[in-house]
Short mmCIF file of C-alpha atoms in Angstrom, two decimals:
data_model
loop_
_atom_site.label_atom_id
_atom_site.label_comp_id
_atom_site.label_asym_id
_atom_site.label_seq_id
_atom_site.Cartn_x
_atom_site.Cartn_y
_atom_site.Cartn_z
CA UNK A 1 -30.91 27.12 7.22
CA UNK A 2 -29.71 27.28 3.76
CA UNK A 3 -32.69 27.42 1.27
CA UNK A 4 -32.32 27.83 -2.85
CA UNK A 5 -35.44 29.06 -4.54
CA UNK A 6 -35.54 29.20 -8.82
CA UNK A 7 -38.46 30.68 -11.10
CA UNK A 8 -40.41 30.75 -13.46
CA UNK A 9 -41.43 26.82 -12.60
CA UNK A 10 -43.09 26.84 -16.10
CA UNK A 11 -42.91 28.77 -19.05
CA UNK A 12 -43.84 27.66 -22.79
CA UNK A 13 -41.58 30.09 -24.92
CA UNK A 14 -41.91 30.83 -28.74
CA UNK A 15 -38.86 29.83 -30.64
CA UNK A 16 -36.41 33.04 -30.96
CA UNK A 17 -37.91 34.94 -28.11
CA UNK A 18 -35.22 35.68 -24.71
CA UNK A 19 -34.96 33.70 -21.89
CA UNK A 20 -33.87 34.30 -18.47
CA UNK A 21 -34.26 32.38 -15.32
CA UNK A 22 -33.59 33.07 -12.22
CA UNK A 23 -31.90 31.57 -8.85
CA UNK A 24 -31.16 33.21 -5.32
CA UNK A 25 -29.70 31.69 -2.37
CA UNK A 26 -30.06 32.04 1.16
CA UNK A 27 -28.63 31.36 4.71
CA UNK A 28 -25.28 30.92 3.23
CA UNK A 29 -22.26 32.99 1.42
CA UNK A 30 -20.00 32.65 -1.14
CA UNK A 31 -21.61 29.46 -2.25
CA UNK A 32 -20.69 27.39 -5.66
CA UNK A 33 -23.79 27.79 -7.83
CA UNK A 34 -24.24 25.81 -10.97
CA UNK A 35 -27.27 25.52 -13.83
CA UNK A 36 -28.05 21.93 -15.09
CA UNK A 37 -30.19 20.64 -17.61
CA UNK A 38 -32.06 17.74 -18.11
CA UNK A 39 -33.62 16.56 -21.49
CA UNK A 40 -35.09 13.08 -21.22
CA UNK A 41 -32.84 9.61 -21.79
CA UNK A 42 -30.11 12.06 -21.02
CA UNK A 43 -29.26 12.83 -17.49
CA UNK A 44 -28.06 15.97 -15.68
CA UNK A 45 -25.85 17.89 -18.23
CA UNK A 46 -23.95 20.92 -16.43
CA UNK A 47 -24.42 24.18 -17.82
CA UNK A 48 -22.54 26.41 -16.11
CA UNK A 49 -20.81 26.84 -12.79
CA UNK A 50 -19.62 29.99 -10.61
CA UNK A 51 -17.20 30.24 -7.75
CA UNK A 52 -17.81 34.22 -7.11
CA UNK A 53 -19.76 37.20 -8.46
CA UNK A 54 -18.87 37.81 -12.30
CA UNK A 55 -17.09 34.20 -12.62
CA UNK A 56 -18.91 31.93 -14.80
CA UNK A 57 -17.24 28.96 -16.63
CA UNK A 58 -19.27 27.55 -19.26
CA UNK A 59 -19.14 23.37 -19.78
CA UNK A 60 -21.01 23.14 -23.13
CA UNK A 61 -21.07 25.51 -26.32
CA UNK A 62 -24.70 26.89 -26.89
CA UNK A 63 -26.68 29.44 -27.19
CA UNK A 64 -27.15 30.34 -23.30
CA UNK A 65 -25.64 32.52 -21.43
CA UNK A 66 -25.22 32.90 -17.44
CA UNK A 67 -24.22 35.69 -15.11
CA UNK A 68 -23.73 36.31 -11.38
CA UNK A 69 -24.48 39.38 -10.46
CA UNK A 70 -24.50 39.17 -6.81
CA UNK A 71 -23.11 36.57 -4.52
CA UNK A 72 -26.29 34.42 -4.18
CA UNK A 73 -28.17 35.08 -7.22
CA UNK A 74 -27.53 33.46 -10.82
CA UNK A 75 -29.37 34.14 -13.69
CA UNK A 76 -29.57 31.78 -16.87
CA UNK A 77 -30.57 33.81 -20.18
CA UNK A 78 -31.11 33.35 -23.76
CA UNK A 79 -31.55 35.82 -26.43
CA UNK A 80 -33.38 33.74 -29.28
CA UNK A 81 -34.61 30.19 -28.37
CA UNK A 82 -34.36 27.03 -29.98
CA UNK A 83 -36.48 24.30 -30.05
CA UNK A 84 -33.81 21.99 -28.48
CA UNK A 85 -33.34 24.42 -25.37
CA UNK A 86 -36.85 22.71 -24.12
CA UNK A 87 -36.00 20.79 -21.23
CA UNK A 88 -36.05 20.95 -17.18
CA UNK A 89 -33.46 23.75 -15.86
CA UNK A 90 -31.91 23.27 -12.41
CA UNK A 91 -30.60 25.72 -10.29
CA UNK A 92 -27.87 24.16 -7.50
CA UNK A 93 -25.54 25.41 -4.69
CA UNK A 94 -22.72 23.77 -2.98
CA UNK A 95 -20.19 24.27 -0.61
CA UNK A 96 -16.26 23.61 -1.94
CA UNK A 97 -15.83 22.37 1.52
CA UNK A 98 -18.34 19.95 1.69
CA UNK A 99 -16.98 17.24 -1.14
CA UNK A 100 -18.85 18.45 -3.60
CA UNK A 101 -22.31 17.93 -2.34
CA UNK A 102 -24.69 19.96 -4.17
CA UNK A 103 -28.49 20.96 -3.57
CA UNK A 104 -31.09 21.78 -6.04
CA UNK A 105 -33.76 24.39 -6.79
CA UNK A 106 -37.19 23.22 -7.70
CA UNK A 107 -36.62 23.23 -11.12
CA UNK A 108 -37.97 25.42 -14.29
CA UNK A 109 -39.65 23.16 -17.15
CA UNK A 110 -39.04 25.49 -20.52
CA UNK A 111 -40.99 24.48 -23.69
CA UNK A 112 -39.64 26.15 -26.64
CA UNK A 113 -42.65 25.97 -29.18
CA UNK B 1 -12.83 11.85 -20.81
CA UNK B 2 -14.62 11.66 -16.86
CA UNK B 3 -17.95 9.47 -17.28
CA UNK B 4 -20.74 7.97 -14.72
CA UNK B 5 -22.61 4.64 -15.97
CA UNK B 6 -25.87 3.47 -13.94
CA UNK B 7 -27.41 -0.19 -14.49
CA UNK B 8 -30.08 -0.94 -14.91
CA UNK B 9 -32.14 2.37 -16.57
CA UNK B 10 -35.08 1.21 -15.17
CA UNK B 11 -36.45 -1.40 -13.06
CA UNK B 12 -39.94 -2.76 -12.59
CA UNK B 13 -40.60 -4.14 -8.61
CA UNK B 14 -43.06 -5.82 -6.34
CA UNK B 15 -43.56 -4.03 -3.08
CA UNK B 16 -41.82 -5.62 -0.61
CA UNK B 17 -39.07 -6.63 -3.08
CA UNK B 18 -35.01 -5.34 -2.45
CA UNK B 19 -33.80 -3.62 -5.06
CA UNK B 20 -29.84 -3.47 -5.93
CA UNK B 21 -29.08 -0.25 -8.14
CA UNK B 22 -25.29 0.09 -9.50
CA UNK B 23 -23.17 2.89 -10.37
CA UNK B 24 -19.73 2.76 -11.76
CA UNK B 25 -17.34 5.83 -12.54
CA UNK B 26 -14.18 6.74 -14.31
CA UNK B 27 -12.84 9.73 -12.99
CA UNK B 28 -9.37 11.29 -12.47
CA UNK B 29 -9.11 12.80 -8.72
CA UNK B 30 -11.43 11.19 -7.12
CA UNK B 31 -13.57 13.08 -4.38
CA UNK B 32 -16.61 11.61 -3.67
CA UNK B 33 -19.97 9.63 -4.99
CA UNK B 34 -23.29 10.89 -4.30
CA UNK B 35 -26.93 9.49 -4.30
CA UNK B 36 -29.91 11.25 -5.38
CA UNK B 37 -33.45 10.57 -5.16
CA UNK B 38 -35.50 12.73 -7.75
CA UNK B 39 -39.54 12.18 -8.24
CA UNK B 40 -41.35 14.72 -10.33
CA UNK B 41 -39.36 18.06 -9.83
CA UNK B 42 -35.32 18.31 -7.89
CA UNK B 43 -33.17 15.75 -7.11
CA UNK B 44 -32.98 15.49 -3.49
CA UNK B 45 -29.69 14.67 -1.79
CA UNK B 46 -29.62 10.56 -0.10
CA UNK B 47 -26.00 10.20 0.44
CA UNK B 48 -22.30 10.97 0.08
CA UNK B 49 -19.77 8.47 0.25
CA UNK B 50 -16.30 8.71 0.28
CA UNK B 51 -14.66 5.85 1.75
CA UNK B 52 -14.28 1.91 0.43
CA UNK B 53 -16.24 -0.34 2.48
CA UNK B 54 -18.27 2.00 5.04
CA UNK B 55 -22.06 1.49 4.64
CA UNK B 56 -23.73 4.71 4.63
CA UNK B 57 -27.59 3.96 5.86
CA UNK B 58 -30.70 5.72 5.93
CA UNK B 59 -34.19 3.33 6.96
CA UNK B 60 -34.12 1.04 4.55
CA UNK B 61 -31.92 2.99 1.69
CA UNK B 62 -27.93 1.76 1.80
CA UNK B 63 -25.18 2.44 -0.34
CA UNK B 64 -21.17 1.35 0.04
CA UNK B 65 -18.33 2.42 -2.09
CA UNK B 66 -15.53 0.24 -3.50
CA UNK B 67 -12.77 2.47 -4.62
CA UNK B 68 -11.01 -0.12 -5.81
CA UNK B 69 -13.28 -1.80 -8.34
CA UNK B 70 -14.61 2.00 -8.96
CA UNK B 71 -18.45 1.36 -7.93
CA UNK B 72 -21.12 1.70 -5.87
CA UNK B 73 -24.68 0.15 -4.88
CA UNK B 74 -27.75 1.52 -3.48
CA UNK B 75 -30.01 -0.87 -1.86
CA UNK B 76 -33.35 -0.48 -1.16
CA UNK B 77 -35.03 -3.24 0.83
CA UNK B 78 -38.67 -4.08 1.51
CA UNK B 79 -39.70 -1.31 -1.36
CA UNK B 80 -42.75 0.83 -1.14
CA UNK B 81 -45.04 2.90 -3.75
CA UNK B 82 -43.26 5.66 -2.28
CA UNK B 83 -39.78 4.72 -3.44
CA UNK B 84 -40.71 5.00 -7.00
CA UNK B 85 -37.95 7.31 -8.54
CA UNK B 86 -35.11 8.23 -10.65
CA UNK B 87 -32.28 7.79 -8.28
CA UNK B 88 -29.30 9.38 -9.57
CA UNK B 89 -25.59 8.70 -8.86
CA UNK B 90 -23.26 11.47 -9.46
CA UNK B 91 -19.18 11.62 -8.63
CA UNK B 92 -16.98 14.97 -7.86
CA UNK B 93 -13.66 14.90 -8.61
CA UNK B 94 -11.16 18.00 -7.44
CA UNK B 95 -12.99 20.14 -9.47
CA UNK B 96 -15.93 22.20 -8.14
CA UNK B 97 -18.65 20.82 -10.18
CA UNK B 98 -20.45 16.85 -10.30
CA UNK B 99 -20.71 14.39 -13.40
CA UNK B 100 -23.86 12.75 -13.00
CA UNK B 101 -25.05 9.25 -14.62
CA UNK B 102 -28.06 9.30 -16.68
CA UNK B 103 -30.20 7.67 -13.43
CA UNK B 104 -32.18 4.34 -12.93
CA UNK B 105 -35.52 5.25 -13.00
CA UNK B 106 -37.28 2.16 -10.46
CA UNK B 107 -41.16 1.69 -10.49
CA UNK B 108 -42.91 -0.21 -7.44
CA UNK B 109 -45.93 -1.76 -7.80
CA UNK B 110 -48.53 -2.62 -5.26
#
């Protein structure tokens, strides 16, 4: 069975130190993976997206950064924090041939202090 | 620009009550709408819809698609403490990635 797993669950971060979180995959290849965030009031926002190793479109202009450095793992970074990058991070995977149904990782909650 | 609207945000119920949660959607290509239920951590996957007029159902969750008027509706009948929840409507167009509404957060009471 397919199965996506994402840490840290927590982390309280001073503002201006890195960031990097981490996704992996399994039970499946090639799949669509994607970071949202979620800041209260204000829905999912996507992040970024992939479609292969080394492809990363970005949706919104910030101060993140992602990478895919193998086919099921996908790695959201940071070098200096803001206070507005405090929010819940999800990790997702899909399937291009499945209309677009995506499923989540457990989620990270970041506090930027 | 592609957008997702959900009515009401939030919604205050008896247990026992049916609940009626809306989602309508501007989008160019058209793929699909999706349902998600999320309580305190991921959003967890309910449906996908992608025809008018076929009711997708799961217990006592339902939700139909009108392609033409460009919504959808969840229902919920005979709620429980258990159904309390953001549940979160998102559409995919022919691109790879979903727009997602801001959610209807719905609170049961006992």
């Amino acid at each position: 069975s397919q199965t996506i797993h994402q840490w840290p669950a927590t982390l309280v971060q001073p503002v201006g130190s890195p960031l990097s979180l981490e996704c992996t995959v399994e039970g499946t290849s090639n799949p669509n993976l994607y970071w949202y965030r979620q800041a209260a009031g204000r829905g999912l926002q996507l992040l970024f997206y992939s479609v292969g190793i080394g492809q990363i479109s970005s949706e919104v202009p910030q101060n993140l950064s992602a990478s895919r450095p193998q086919d099921r793992q996908f790695i959201l970074s940071s070098k200096k924090l803001l206070l507005s990058d405090s929010g819940f991070y999800l990790c997702a995977f899909g399937r291009g041939g499945s209309g677009n149904t995506i499923y989540f990782g457990e989620g990270s909650w970041l506090t930027v202090v | 620009e592609d957008k997702v609207v959900q009515s009401p945000l939030s919604l205050v119920v008896h247990e026992g009550d049916t609940v009626t949660l809306n989602c309508s959607y501007e989008v160019t290509n058209f793929r699909s709408l999706l349902w998600y239920k999320q309580e305190k951590k991921a959003p967890t996957f309910l449906f996908m819809l992608t025809s008018s007029g076929i009711e997708k159902k799961s217990g006592r969750l339902s939700s139909i698609l009108d392609k033409k008027e460009l919504f959808s509706i969840l229902n919920i009948t005979a709620t429980q403490t258990g159904d309390s929840a953001v549940y979160l409507c998102a559409v995919g167009d022919a691109g790879t990635a979903l727009i997602f509404g801001k959610g209807t957060t719905l609170s049961v009471s006992s």
